[in-house]
Amino acid sequence: MRIDVLTIFPDLFTGFLATSIPANAIAEGALSCHVHDIRAHAANKHHKVDDRPFGGGPGMVMMCQPIFDAVQAAESQDSSPDVRAVRVLLTPQGERLTQPRVEWLAQQPRLLLLCGHYEGIDERVIEELNPLEISIGDYVLSGGELGAMVLIDAVARLQPGVLGHEESAAEDSFSVRTPEGAHLLDCPHYTRPREWNGRVVPDVLLSGDHAAVDRWRDEQRIERTRMRRPDLLQHDPLANPQPLPAANTHKPATHVARATRSNAPKIGDELHGQTAPEGA
Ligand code: ADE
């Protein structure tokens, strides 16, 4: 999979991409990640990427031109007619990122992550690009970069061959499901010593009875989910898919059309048809 990141702080990604799972994914050839500086595409003399908001008010707004040109330049790199990037804008106003959405994104051949900053981005370039808008949680960060890193990490570890056998993604929190499809939290884990600070490892884990261990882990997953996140047992996004915004499949006439998110792909949908360009 290829990921292009558009940011005004490209240096933030250097250490991140050189460390741990993202670095492994890149070394394995399962992921290529290209970070682009939006400022390099600013057509004005001072490489300005933001300006004061029309209507007044505090803060600055990121301008359309540098962002649009940066997207065009990134997408034209190594492009093939059959592979179109799913454009993602990291924003607190987006759909909250969940594991089903991560799994969907991880199966796309190409992502383009757009990181906003300042008070926001000129709405017209968002309308023009029609990205999938993703939030990593109900809090406001100073920019989309941390969200982009969260998303890259989450999709990198799902690429084939990236995680070792012993750390299989299939048993993570949110990956194990009940037969009804509800996502469960992970069970507790223990390692040596058998006793530490007066606390002992549950006997079943030392029994050598693999079926009993599996049963215990399942019970623990369900119990933890009941205690800590009962909402997960009530609302399963896969069993009950919510409409999601189309990933740059078409140009909406206005922001109102975008807000209705009418012909949006659902997480379980076929993956590639929906990213085809209009008229393709
Ligand atoms: N940019 C600012 N806050 C954000 C959030 N919560 N998620 C994604 N991008 C953001």
PDB file of C-alpha atoms and ligand atoms in Angstrom:
ATOM      1  CA  MET A   1       0.000   0.000   0.000  1.00  0.00           C
ATOM      2  CA  ARG A   2       1.116   3.538  -0.698  1.00  0.00           C
ATOM      3  CA  ILE A   3       0.364   6.461   1.620  1.00  0.00           C
ATOM      4  CA  ASP A   4       0.978  10.104   0.720  1.00  0.00           C
ATOM      5  CA  VAL A   5       0.843  12.605   3.587  1.00  0.00           C
ATOM      6  CA  LEU A   6       0.315  16.321   2.988  1.00  0.00           C
ATOM      7  CA  THR A   7       1.404  18.539   5.857  1.00  0.00           C
ATOM      8  CA  ILE A   8       3.096  21.821   6.679  1.00  0.00           C
ATOM      9  CA  PHE A   9       5.228  19.952   9.256  1.00  0.00           C
ATOM     10  CA  PRO A  10       6.876  17.116   7.317  1.00  0.00           C
ATOM     11  CA  ASP A  11       9.663  16.760   9.913  1.00  0.00           C
ATOM     12  CA  LEU A  12       7.155  15.442  12.433  1.00  0.00           C
ATOM     13  CA  PHE A  13       6.951  12.201  10.450  1.00  0.00           C
ATOM     14  CA  THR A  14      10.693  11.459  10.273  1.00  0.00           C
ATOM     15  CA  GLY A  15      11.142   9.695  13.605  1.00  0.00           C
ATOM     16  CA  PHE A  16       7.696   8.136  13.459  1.00  0.00           C
ATOM     17  CA  LEU A  17       8.242   6.445  10.096  1.00  0.00           C
ATOM     18  CA  ALA A  18      11.706   5.243  11.129  1.00  0.00           C
ATOM     19  CA  THR A  19      10.464   3.463  14.267  1.00  0.00           C
ATOM     20  CA  SER A  20       8.680   0.243  15.241  1.00  0.00           C
ATOM     21  CA  ILE A  21       5.732  -1.057  13.202  1.00  0.00           C
ATOM     22  CA  PRO A  22       5.621   1.646  10.489  1.00  0.00           C
ATOM     23  CA  ALA A  23       9.366   1.167   9.914  1.00  0.00           C
ATOM     24  CA  ASN A  24       8.910  -2.631   9.776  1.00  0.00           C
ATOM     25  CA  ALA A  25       6.072  -2.269   7.277  1.00  0.00           C
ATOM     26  CA  ILE A  26       8.245  -0.053   5.089  1.00  0.00           C
ATOM     27  CA  ALA A  27      11.255  -2.392   5.392  1.00  0.00           C
ATOM     28  CA  GLU A  28       9.038  -5.369   4.477  1.00  0.00           C
ATOM     29  CA  GLY A  29       7.873  -3.537   1.345  1.00  0.00           C
ATOM     30  CA  ALA A  30       4.276  -3.745   2.587  1.00  0.00           C
ATOM     31  CA  LEU A  31       4.018   0.052   2.873  1.00  0.00           C
ATOM     32  CA  SER A  32       5.535   3.036   1.153  1.00  0.00           C
ATOM     33  CA  CYS A  33       4.997   6.401   2.751  1.00  0.00           C
ATOM     34  CA  HIS A  34       5.684   9.745   1.059  1.00  0.00           C
ATOM     35  CA  VAL A  35       5.491  12.965   3.048  1.00  0.00           C
ATOM     36  CA  HIS A  36       4.894  16.184   1.089  1.00  0.00           C
ATOM     37  CA  ASP A  37       5.312  19.734   2.334  1.00  0.00           C
ATOM     38  CA  ILE A  38       2.227  21.754   1.397  1.00  0.00           C
ATOM     39  CA  ARG A  39       4.268  24.940   1.686  1.00  0.00           C
ATOM     40  CA  ALA A  40       6.433  23.858  -1.255  1.00  0.00           C
ATOM     41  CA  HIS A  41       3.323  24.224  -3.444  1.00  0.00           C
ATOM     42  CA  ALA A  42       2.386  27.750  -2.372  1.00  0.00           C
ATOM     43  CA  ALA A  43       2.377  29.850  -5.544  1.00  0.00           C
ATOM     44  CA  ASN A  44       2.915  33.180  -3.717  1.00  0.00           C
ATOM     45  CA  LYS A  45       6.269  34.850  -3.170  1.00  0.00           C
ATOM     46  CA  HIS A  46       6.486  34.167   0.579  1.00  0.00           C
ATOM     47  CA  HIS A  47       5.221  30.573   0.443  1.00  0.00           C
ATOM     48  CA  LYS A  48       2.232  31.551   2.534  1.00  0.00           C
ATOM     49  CA  VAL A  49      -0.209  28.717   3.146  1.00  0.00           C
ATOM     50  CA  ASP A  50      -2.769  30.533   5.301  1.00  0.00           C
ATOM     51  CA  ASP A  51      -4.654  33.795   5.488  1.00  0.00           C
ATOM     52  CA  ARG A  52      -7.136  35.644   7.701  1.00  0.00           C
ATOM     53  CA  PRO A  53     -10.718  34.383   7.679  1.00  0.00           C
ATOM     54  CA  PHE A  54     -13.354  36.238   5.674  1.00  0.00           C
ATOM     55  CA  GLY A  55     -15.936  37.528   8.140  1.00  0.00           C
ATOM     56  CA  GLY A  56     -13.277  38.162  10.762  1.00  0.00           C
ATOM     57  CA  GLY A  57     -12.493  36.200  13.874  1.00  0.00           C
ATOM     58  CA  PRO A  58      -9.391  34.699  15.392  1.00  0.00           C
ATOM     59  CA  GLY A  59      -6.878  32.425  13.756  1.00  0.00           C
ATOM     60  CA  MET A  60      -5.867  31.762  10.215  1.00  0.00           C
ATOM     61  CA  VAL A  61      -7.377  29.587   7.507  1.00  0.00           C
ATOM     62  CA  MET A  62      -5.374  27.336   5.198  1.00  0.00           C
ATOM     63  CA  MET A  63      -5.711  28.520   1.606  1.00  0.00           C
ATOM     64  CA  CYS A  64      -7.110  26.440  -1.262  1.00  0.00           C
ATOM     65  CA  GLN A  65      -4.324  26.762  -3.825  1.00  0.00           C
ATOM     66  CA  PRO A  66      -1.340  25.244  -1.977  1.00  0.00           C
ATOM     67  CA  ILE A  67      -3.433  22.322  -0.758  1.00  0.00           C
ATOM     68  CA  PHE A  68      -5.032  21.637  -4.112  1.00  0.00           C
ATOM     69  CA  ASP A  69      -1.726  21.786  -5.982  1.00  0.00           C
ATOM     70  CA  ALA A  70      -0.032  19.583  -3.378  1.00  0.00           C
ATOM     71  CA  VAL A  71      -2.782  16.971  -3.787  1.00  0.00           C
ATOM     72  CA  GLN A  72      -2.487  17.062  -7.576  1.00  0.00           C
ATOM     73  CA  ALA A  73       1.302  16.741  -7.417  1.00  0.00           C
ATOM     74  CA  ALA A  74       1.238  13.866  -4.901  1.00  0.00           C
ATOM     75  CA  GLU A  75      -1.468  11.970  -6.740  1.00  0.00           C
ATOM     76  CA  SER A  76       0.293  12.253 -10.072  1.00  0.00           C
ATOM     77  CA  GLN A  77       3.386  10.540  -8.622  1.00  0.00           C
ATOM     78  CA  ASP A  78       3.595   6.877  -9.439  1.00  0.00           C
ATOM     79  CA  SER A  79      -0.025   6.940 -10.516  1.00  0.00           C
ATOM     80  CA  SER A  80      -1.762   4.261 -12.491  1.00  0.00           C
ATOM     81  CA  PRO A  81      -5.218   4.574 -14.059  1.00  0.00           C
ATOM     82  CA  ASP A  82      -6.621   1.716 -11.924  1.00  0.00           C
ATOM     83  CA  VAL A  83      -5.337   2.958  -8.578  1.00  0.00           C
ATOM     84  CA  ARG A  84      -6.881   6.071  -7.209  1.00  0.00           C
ATOM     85  CA  ALA A  85      -5.981   7.310  -3.754  1.00  0.00           C
ATOM     86  CA  VAL A  86      -8.665   7.402  -1.114  1.00  0.00           C
ATOM     87  CA  ARG A  87      -8.367  10.960   0.152  1.00  0.00           C
ATOM     88  CA  VAL A  88      -8.616  11.390   3.899  1.00  0.00           C
ATOM     89  CA  LEU A  89      -8.812  14.686   5.766  1.00  0.00           C
ATOM     90  CA  LEU A  90      -7.886  14.472   9.455  1.00  0.00           C
ATOM     91  CA  THR A  91     -10.289  16.734  11.292  1.00  0.00           C
ATOM     92  CA  PRO A  92     -12.153  16.755  14.616  1.00  0.00           C
ATOM     93  CA  GLN A  93     -15.333  17.120  12.546  1.00  0.00           C
ATOM     94  CA  GLY A  94     -14.868  13.762  10.836  1.00  0.00           C
ATOM     95  CA  GLU A  95     -16.213  10.276  11.373  1.00  0.00           C
ATOM     96  CA  ARG A  96     -14.654   8.829  14.534  1.00  0.00           C
ATOM     97  CA  LEU A  97     -11.955   6.316  13.574  1.00  0.00           C
ATOM     98  CA  THR A  98     -12.857   2.735  14.504  1.00  0.00           C
ATOM     99  CA  GLN A  99     -11.220  -0.624  13.838  1.00  0.00           C
ATOM    100  CA  PRO A 100     -13.707  -1.542  11.058  1.00  0.00           C
ATOM    101  CA  ARG A 101     -12.812   1.698   9.270  1.00  0.00           C
ATOM    102  CA  VAL A 102      -9.091   0.994   9.841  1.00  0.00           C
ATOM    103  CA  GLU A 103      -9.576  -2.469   8.327  1.00  0.00           C
ATOM    104  CA  TRP A 104     -11.310  -0.919   5.318  1.00  0.00           C
ATOM    105  CA  LEU A 105      -8.582   1.676   4.860  1.00  0.00           C
ATOM    106  CA  ALA A 106      -5.853  -0.970   5.264  1.00  0.00           C
ATOM    107  CA  GLN A 107      -7.201  -2.796   2.210  1.00  0.00           C
ATOM    108  CA  GLN A 108      -7.006   0.233  -0.085  1.00  0.00           C
ATOM    109  CA  PRO A 109      -4.039   0.310  -2.451  1.00  0.00           C
ATOM    110  CA  ARG A 110      -3.420   4.005  -1.892  1.00  0.00           C
ATOM    111  CA  LEU A 111      -4.311   6.659   0.694  1.00  0.00           C
ATOM    112  CA  LEU A 112      -3.709  10.382   0.657  1.00  0.00           C
ATOM    113  CA  LEU A 113      -3.793  11.925   4.133  1.00  0.00           C
ATOM    114  CA  LEU A 114      -4.372  15.646   4.367  1.00  0.00           C
ATOM    115  CA  CYS A 115      -3.397  17.308   7.650  1.00  0.00           C
ATOM    116  CA  GLY A 116      -5.073  20.598   8.427  1.00  0.00           C
ATOM    117  CA  HIS A 117      -3.759  23.283  10.781  1.00  0.00           C
ATOM    118  CA  TYR A 118      -4.686  26.673  12.218  1.00  0.00           C
ATOM    119  CA  GLU A 119      -8.417  27.409  12.486  1.00  0.00           C
ATOM    120  CA  GLY A 120      -9.167  25.107   9.597  1.00  0.00           C
ATOM    121  CA  ILE A 121      -9.080  24.770   5.836  1.00  0.00           C
ATOM    122  CA  ASP A 122     -10.938  26.887   3.287  1.00  0.00           C
ATOM    123  CA  GLU A 123     -14.189  24.954   2.809  1.00  0.00           C
ATOM    124  CA  ARG A 124     -14.021  25.212  -0.979  1.00  0.00           C
ATOM    125  CA  VAL A 125     -10.950  23.016  -1.308  1.00  0.00           C
ATOM    126  CA  ILE A 126     -12.558  20.437   0.971  1.00  0.00           C
ATOM    127  CA  GLU A 127     -15.615  20.446  -1.304  1.00  0.00           C
ATOM    128  CA  GLU A 128     -13.404  20.160  -4.357  1.00  0.00           C
ATOM    129  CA  LEU A 129     -11.346  17.252  -2.977  1.00  0.00           C
ATOM    130  CA  ASN A 130     -14.309  15.536  -1.296  1.00  0.00           C
ATOM    131  CA  PRO A 131     -12.200  13.545   1.174  1.00  0.00           C
ATOM    132  CA  LEU A 132     -13.324  11.032   3.722  1.00  0.00           C
ATOM    133  CA  GLU A 133     -13.164  13.097   6.937  1.00  0.00           C
ATOM    134  CA  ILE A 134     -11.715  11.230   9.906  1.00  0.00           C
ATOM    135  CA  SER A 135     -11.391  12.230  13.560  1.00  0.00           C
ATOM    136  CA  ILE A 136      -9.251  10.263  15.997  1.00  0.00           C
ATOM    137  CA  GLY A 137     -11.385  11.314  18.959  1.00  0.00           C
ATOM    138  CA  ASP A 138     -13.601  13.976  20.455  1.00  0.00           C
ATOM    139  CA  TYR A 139     -10.887  16.442  21.346  1.00  0.00           C
ATOM    140  CA  VAL A 140      -9.130  19.137  19.367  1.00  0.00           C
ATOM    141  CA  LEU A 141      -5.485  18.795  18.415  1.00  0.00           C
ATOM    142  CA  SER A 142      -3.463  21.601  16.913  1.00  0.00           C
ATOM    143  CA  GLY A 143      -3.303  19.800  13.598  1.00  0.00           C
ATOM    144  CA  GLY A 144      -4.060  16.611  11.731  1.00  0.00           C
ATOM    145  CA  GLU A 145      -0.509  15.209  11.920  1.00  0.00           C
ATOM    146  CA  LEU A 146      -1.008  13.126  15.062  1.00  0.00           C
ATOM    147  CA  GLY A 147      -4.215  11.776  13.573  1.00  0.00           C
ATOM    148  CA  ALA A 148      -2.364  10.859  10.391  1.00  0.00           C
ATOM    149  CA  MET A 149       0.258   9.009  12.435  1.00  0.00           C
ATOM    150  CA  VAL A 150      -2.429   7.140  14.357  1.00  0.00           C
ATOM    151  CA  LEU A 151      -4.031   6.112  11.100  1.00  0.00           C
ATOM    152  CA  ILE A 152      -0.723   5.089   9.470  1.00  0.00           C
ATOM    153  CA  ASP A 153       0.226   2.968  12.478  1.00  0.00           C
ATOM    154  CA  ALA A 154      -3.182   1.298  12.595  1.00  0.00           C
ATOM    155  CA  VAL A 155      -3.175   0.392   8.885  1.00  0.00           C
ATOM    156  CA  ALA A 156       0.546  -0.508   8.740  1.00  0.00           C
ATOM    157  CA  ARG A 157       0.174  -3.236  11.359  1.00  0.00           C
ATOM    158  CA  LEU A 158      -2.617  -4.833   9.317  1.00  0.00           C
ATOM    159  CA  GLN A 159      -0.502  -5.183   6.177  1.00  0.00           C
ATOM    160  CA  PRO A 160       0.343  -8.832   5.453  1.00  0.00           C
ATOM    161  CA  GLY A 161       3.646  -9.939   6.966  1.00  0.00           C
ATOM    162  CA  VAL A 162       4.133  -6.895   9.194  1.00  0.00           C
ATOM    163  CA  LEU A 163       3.242  -8.323  12.602  1.00  0.00           C
ATOM    164  CA  GLY A 164       5.085 -11.383  13.862  1.00  0.00           C
ATOM    165  CA  HIS A 165       3.058 -14.524  14.517  1.00  0.00           C
ATOM    166  CA  GLU A 166       3.165 -13.937  18.254  1.00  0.00           C
ATOM    167  CA  GLU A 167       1.586 -10.508  17.997  1.00  0.00           C
ATOM    168  CA  SER A 168      -1.147 -11.371  15.540  1.00  0.00           C
ATOM    169  CA  ALA A 169      -3.564  -8.515  14.876  1.00  0.00           C
ATOM    170  CA  ALA A 170      -6.457 -10.976  14.922  1.00  0.00           C
ATOM    171  CA  GLU A 171      -6.427 -11.108  18.731  1.00  0.00           C
ATOM    172  CA  ASP A 172      -6.183  -7.409  19.451  1.00  0.00           C
ATOM    173  CA  SER A 173      -8.794  -5.417  21.246  1.00  0.00           C
ATOM    174  CA  PHE A 174     -11.522  -4.648  18.711  1.00  0.00           C
ATOM    175  CA  SER A 175     -10.501  -7.466  16.382  1.00  0.00           C
ATOM    176  CA  VAL A 176     -11.967 -10.397  18.316  1.00  0.00           C
ATOM    177  CA  ARG A 177     -15.724 -10.603  17.826  1.00  0.00           C
ATOM    178  CA  THR A 178     -18.642 -12.499  19.288  1.00  0.00           C
ATOM    179  CA  PRO A 179     -20.602 -14.767  16.903  1.00  0.00           C
ATOM    180  CA  GLU A 180     -23.050 -11.839  16.581  1.00  0.00           C
ATOM    181  CA  GLY A 181     -20.193  -9.682  15.274  1.00  0.00           C
ATOM    182  CA  ALA A 182     -19.673  -7.414  18.309  1.00  0.00           C
ATOM    183  CA  HIS A 183     -16.102  -6.268  18.844  1.00  0.00           C
ATOM    184  CA  LEU A 184     -14.512  -7.310  22.124  1.00  0.00           C
ATOM    185  CA  LEU A 185     -11.718  -5.883  24.211  1.00  0.00           C
ATOM    186  CA  ASP A 186      -8.587  -7.954  24.696  1.00  0.00           C
ATOM    187  CA  CYS A 187      -8.086 -10.414  27.569  1.00  0.00           C
ATOM    188  CA  PRO A 188      -5.382  -9.840  30.241  1.00  0.00           C
ATOM    189  CA  HIS A 189      -1.855 -11.087  29.528  1.00  0.00           C
ATOM    190  CA  TYR A 190       0.853 -12.374  31.883  1.00  0.00           C
ATOM    191  CA  THR A 191       4.514 -13.318  31.653  1.00  0.00           C
ATOM    192  CA  ARG A 192       7.233 -14.471  34.074  1.00  0.00           C
ATOM    193  CA  PRO A 193       7.589 -14.551  37.022  1.00  0.00           C
ATOM    194  CA  ARG A 194       4.568 -16.665  38.118  1.00  0.00           C
ATOM    195  CA  GLU A 195       4.319 -14.591  41.287  1.00  0.00           C
ATOM    196  CA  TRP A 196       5.145 -10.900  41.478  1.00  0.00           C
ATOM    197  CA  ASN A 197       4.525  -8.600  44.453  1.00  0.00           C
ATOM    198  CA  GLY A 198       2.156 -11.196  45.948  1.00  0.00           C
ATOM    199  CA  ARG A 199       0.108 -11.400  42.732  1.00  0.00           C
ATOM    200  CA  VAL A 200      -0.148 -14.738  40.975  1.00  0.00           C
ATOM    201  CA  VAL A 201      -0.844 -15.710  37.390  1.00  0.00           C
ATOM    202  CA  PRO A 202      -4.272 -17.418  36.952  1.00  0.00           C
ATOM    203  CA  ASP A 203      -3.833 -21.208  37.276  1.00  0.00           C
ATOM    204  CA  VAL A 204      -5.519 -22.001  33.986  1.00  0.00           C
ATOM    205  CA  LEU A 205      -2.711 -20.280  32.064  1.00  0.00           C
ATOM    206  CA  LEU A 206      -0.208 -22.673  33.642  1.00  0.00           C
ATOM    207  CA  SER A 207      -2.355 -25.780  33.124  1.00  0.00           C
ATOM    208  CA  GLY A 208      -1.152 -26.660  29.632  1.00  0.00           C
ATOM    209  CA  ASP A 209      -4.799 -27.252  28.653  1.00  0.00           C
ATOM    210  CA  HIS A 210      -5.065 -25.159  25.464  1.00  0.00           C
ATOM    211  CA  ALA A 211      -8.831 -25.520  25.137  1.00  0.00           C
ATOM    212  CA  ALA A 212      -9.282 -24.320  28.723  1.00  0.00           C
ATOM    213  CA  VAL A 213      -6.942 -21.382  28.079  1.00  0.00           C
ATOM    214  CA  ASP A 214      -8.919 -20.401  24.966  1.00  0.00           C
ATOM    215  CA  ARG A 215     -12.204 -20.631  26.919  1.00  0.00           C
ATOM    216  CA  TRP A 216     -10.808 -18.525  29.769  1.00  0.00           C
ATOM    217  CA  ARG A 217      -9.537 -15.870  27.359  1.00  0.00           C
ATOM    218  CA  ASP A 218     -12.915 -15.679  25.635  1.00  0.00           C
ATOM    219  CA  GLU A 219     -14.682 -15.307  28.994  1.00  0.00           C
ATOM    220  CA  GLN A 220     -12.254 -12.576  30.001  1.00  0.00           C
ATOM    221  CA  ARG A 221     -12.777 -10.700  26.727  1.00  0.00           C
ATOM    222  CA  ILE A 222     -16.537 -10.751  27.183  1.00  0.00           C
ATOM    223  CA  GLU A 223     -16.367  -9.829  30.866  1.00  0.00           C
ATOM    224  CA  ARG A 224     -13.955  -6.945  30.259  1.00  0.00           C
ATOM    225  CA  THR A 225     -16.088  -5.628  27.446  1.00  0.00           C
ATOM    226  CA  ARG A 226     -19.209  -5.855  29.646  1.00  0.00           C
ATOM    227  CA  MET A 227     -17.488  -4.019  32.489  1.00  0.00           C
ATOM    228  CA  ARG A 228     -15.525  -1.387  30.561  1.00  0.00           C
ATOM    229  CA  ARG A 229     -17.259  -0.863  27.242  1.00  0.00           C
ATOM    230  CA  PRO A 230     -20.827  -2.170  27.363  1.00  0.00           C
ATOM    231  CA  ASP A 231     -21.575   0.116  24.408  1.00  0.00           C
ATOM    232  CA  LEU A 232     -19.539  -2.214  22.169  1.00  0.00           C
ATOM    233  CA  LEU A 233     -21.958  -5.048  22.854  1.00  0.00           C
ATOM    234  CA  GLN A 234     -24.949  -2.895  22.029  1.00  0.00           C
ATOM    235  CA  HIS A 235     -23.824  -1.173  18.873  1.00  0.00           C
ATOM    236  CA  ASP A 236     -21.795  -3.017  16.337  1.00  0.00           C
ATOM    237  CA  PRO A 237     -20.874  -0.860  13.324  1.00  0.00           C
ATOM    238  CA  LEU A 238     -20.501  -3.859  11.021  1.00  0.00           C
ATOM    239  CA  ALA A 239     -23.813  -5.425  11.921  1.00  0.00           C
ATOM    240  CA  ASN A 240     -25.448  -2.043  11.563  1.00  0.00           C
ATOM    241  CA  PRO A 241     -23.385  -0.037   9.084  1.00  0.00           C
ATOM    242  CA  GLN A 242     -23.797   3.705   9.159  1.00  0.00           C
ATOM    243  CA  PRO A 243     -23.602   5.648   5.907  1.00  0.00           C
ATOM    244  CA  LEU A 244     -20.092   6.989   5.405  1.00  0.00           C
ATOM    245  CA  PRO A 245     -18.866   9.810   3.224  1.00  0.00           C
ATOM    246  CA  ALA A 246     -17.819   8.893  -0.271  1.00  0.00           C
ATOM    247  CA  ALA A 247     -14.070   8.929  -0.675  1.00  0.00           C
ATOM    248  CA  ASN A 248     -13.550  11.455  -3.455  1.00  0.00           C
ATOM    249  CA  THR A 249     -15.837   9.638  -5.837  1.00  0.00           C
ATOM    250  CA  HIS A 250     -17.598  12.710  -7.092  1.00  0.00           C
ATOM    251  CA  LYS A 251     -17.739  16.439  -6.809  1.00  0.00           C
ATOM    252  CA  PRO A 252     -20.571  17.587  -4.536  1.00  0.00           C
ATOM    253  CA  ALA A 253     -22.401  20.687  -5.635  1.00  0.00           C
ATOM    254  CA  THR A 254     -22.257  22.338  -2.217  1.00  0.00           C
ATOM    255  CA  HIS A 255     -21.277  21.675   1.342  1.00  0.00           C
ATOM    256  CA  VAL A 256     -24.900  20.759   1.975  1.00  0.00           C
ATOM    257  CA  ALA A 257     -24.561  17.822  -0.409  1.00  0.00           C
ATOM    258  CA  ARG A 258     -21.415  16.773   1.435  1.00  0.00           C
ATOM    259  CA  ALA A 259     -23.154  16.974   4.776  1.00  0.00           C
ATOM    260  CA  THR A 260     -25.917  14.610   3.616  1.00  0.00           C
ATOM    261  CA  ARG A 261     -23.352  11.938   2.717  1.00  0.00           C
ATOM    262  CA  SER A 262     -25.905  10.254   0.539  1.00  0.00           C
ATOM    263  CA  ASN A 263     -24.101   7.792  -1.753  1.00  0.00           C
ATOM    264  CA  ALA A 264     -21.457   6.913   0.813  1.00  0.00           C
ATOM    265  CA  PRO A 265     -19.632   3.566   0.889  1.00  0.00           C
ATOM    266  CA  LYS A 266     -20.205   1.401   3.931  1.00  0.00           C
ATOM    267  CA  ILE A 267     -17.336  -0.348   5.642  1.00  0.00           C
ATOM    268  CA  GLY A 268     -18.318  -3.771   4.334  1.00  0.00           C
ATOM    269  CA  ASP A 269     -18.679  -2.568   0.724  1.00  0.00           C
ATOM    270  CA  GLU A 270     -16.626  -3.801  -2.196  1.00  0.00           C
ATOM    271  CA  LEU A 271     -13.392  -1.927  -1.965  1.00  0.00           C
ATOM    272  CA  HIS A 272     -12.233  -0.581  -5.242  1.00  0.00           C
ATOM    273  CA  GLY A 273     -15.170   0.475  -7.374  1.00  0.00           C
ATOM    274  CA  GLN A 274     -15.968   3.338  -5.035  1.00  0.00           C
ATOM    275  CA  THR A 275     -12.668   5.099  -5.500  1.00  0.00           C
ATOM    276  CA  ALA A 276     -12.939   5.252  -9.266  1.00  0.00           C
ATOM    277  CA  PRO A 277     -12.997   8.729 -10.735  1.00  0.00           C
ATOM    278  CA  GLU A 278     -16.279  10.148 -11.907  1.00  0.00           C
ATOM    279  CA  GLY A 279     -17.116   8.886 -15.375  1.00  0.00           C
ATOM    280  CA  ALA A 280     -14.493   6.124 -15.231  1.00  0.00           C
TER     281      ALA A 280
HETATM  282  N1  ADE B   1      -7.124  17.672  13.970  1.00  0.00           N
HETATM  283  C1  ADE B   1      -7.413  18.353  15.087  1.00  0.00           C
HETATM  284  N2  ADE B   1      -8.069  17.591  15.967  1.00  0.00           N
HETATM  285  C2  ADE B   1      -8.209  16.363  15.387  1.00  0.00           C
HETATM  286  C3  ADE B   1      -8.809  15.152  15.787  1.00  0.00           C
HETATM  287  N3  ADE B   1      -9.412  15.017  16.968  1.00  0.00           N
HETATM  288  N4  ADE B   1      -8.771  14.121  14.925  1.00  0.00           N
HETATM  289  C4  ADE B   1      -8.192  14.250  13.723  1.00  0.00           C
HETATM  290  N5  ADE B   1      -7.605  15.370  13.299  1.00  0.00           N
HETATM  291  C5  ADE B   1      -7.620  16.427  14.113  1.00  0.00           C
END
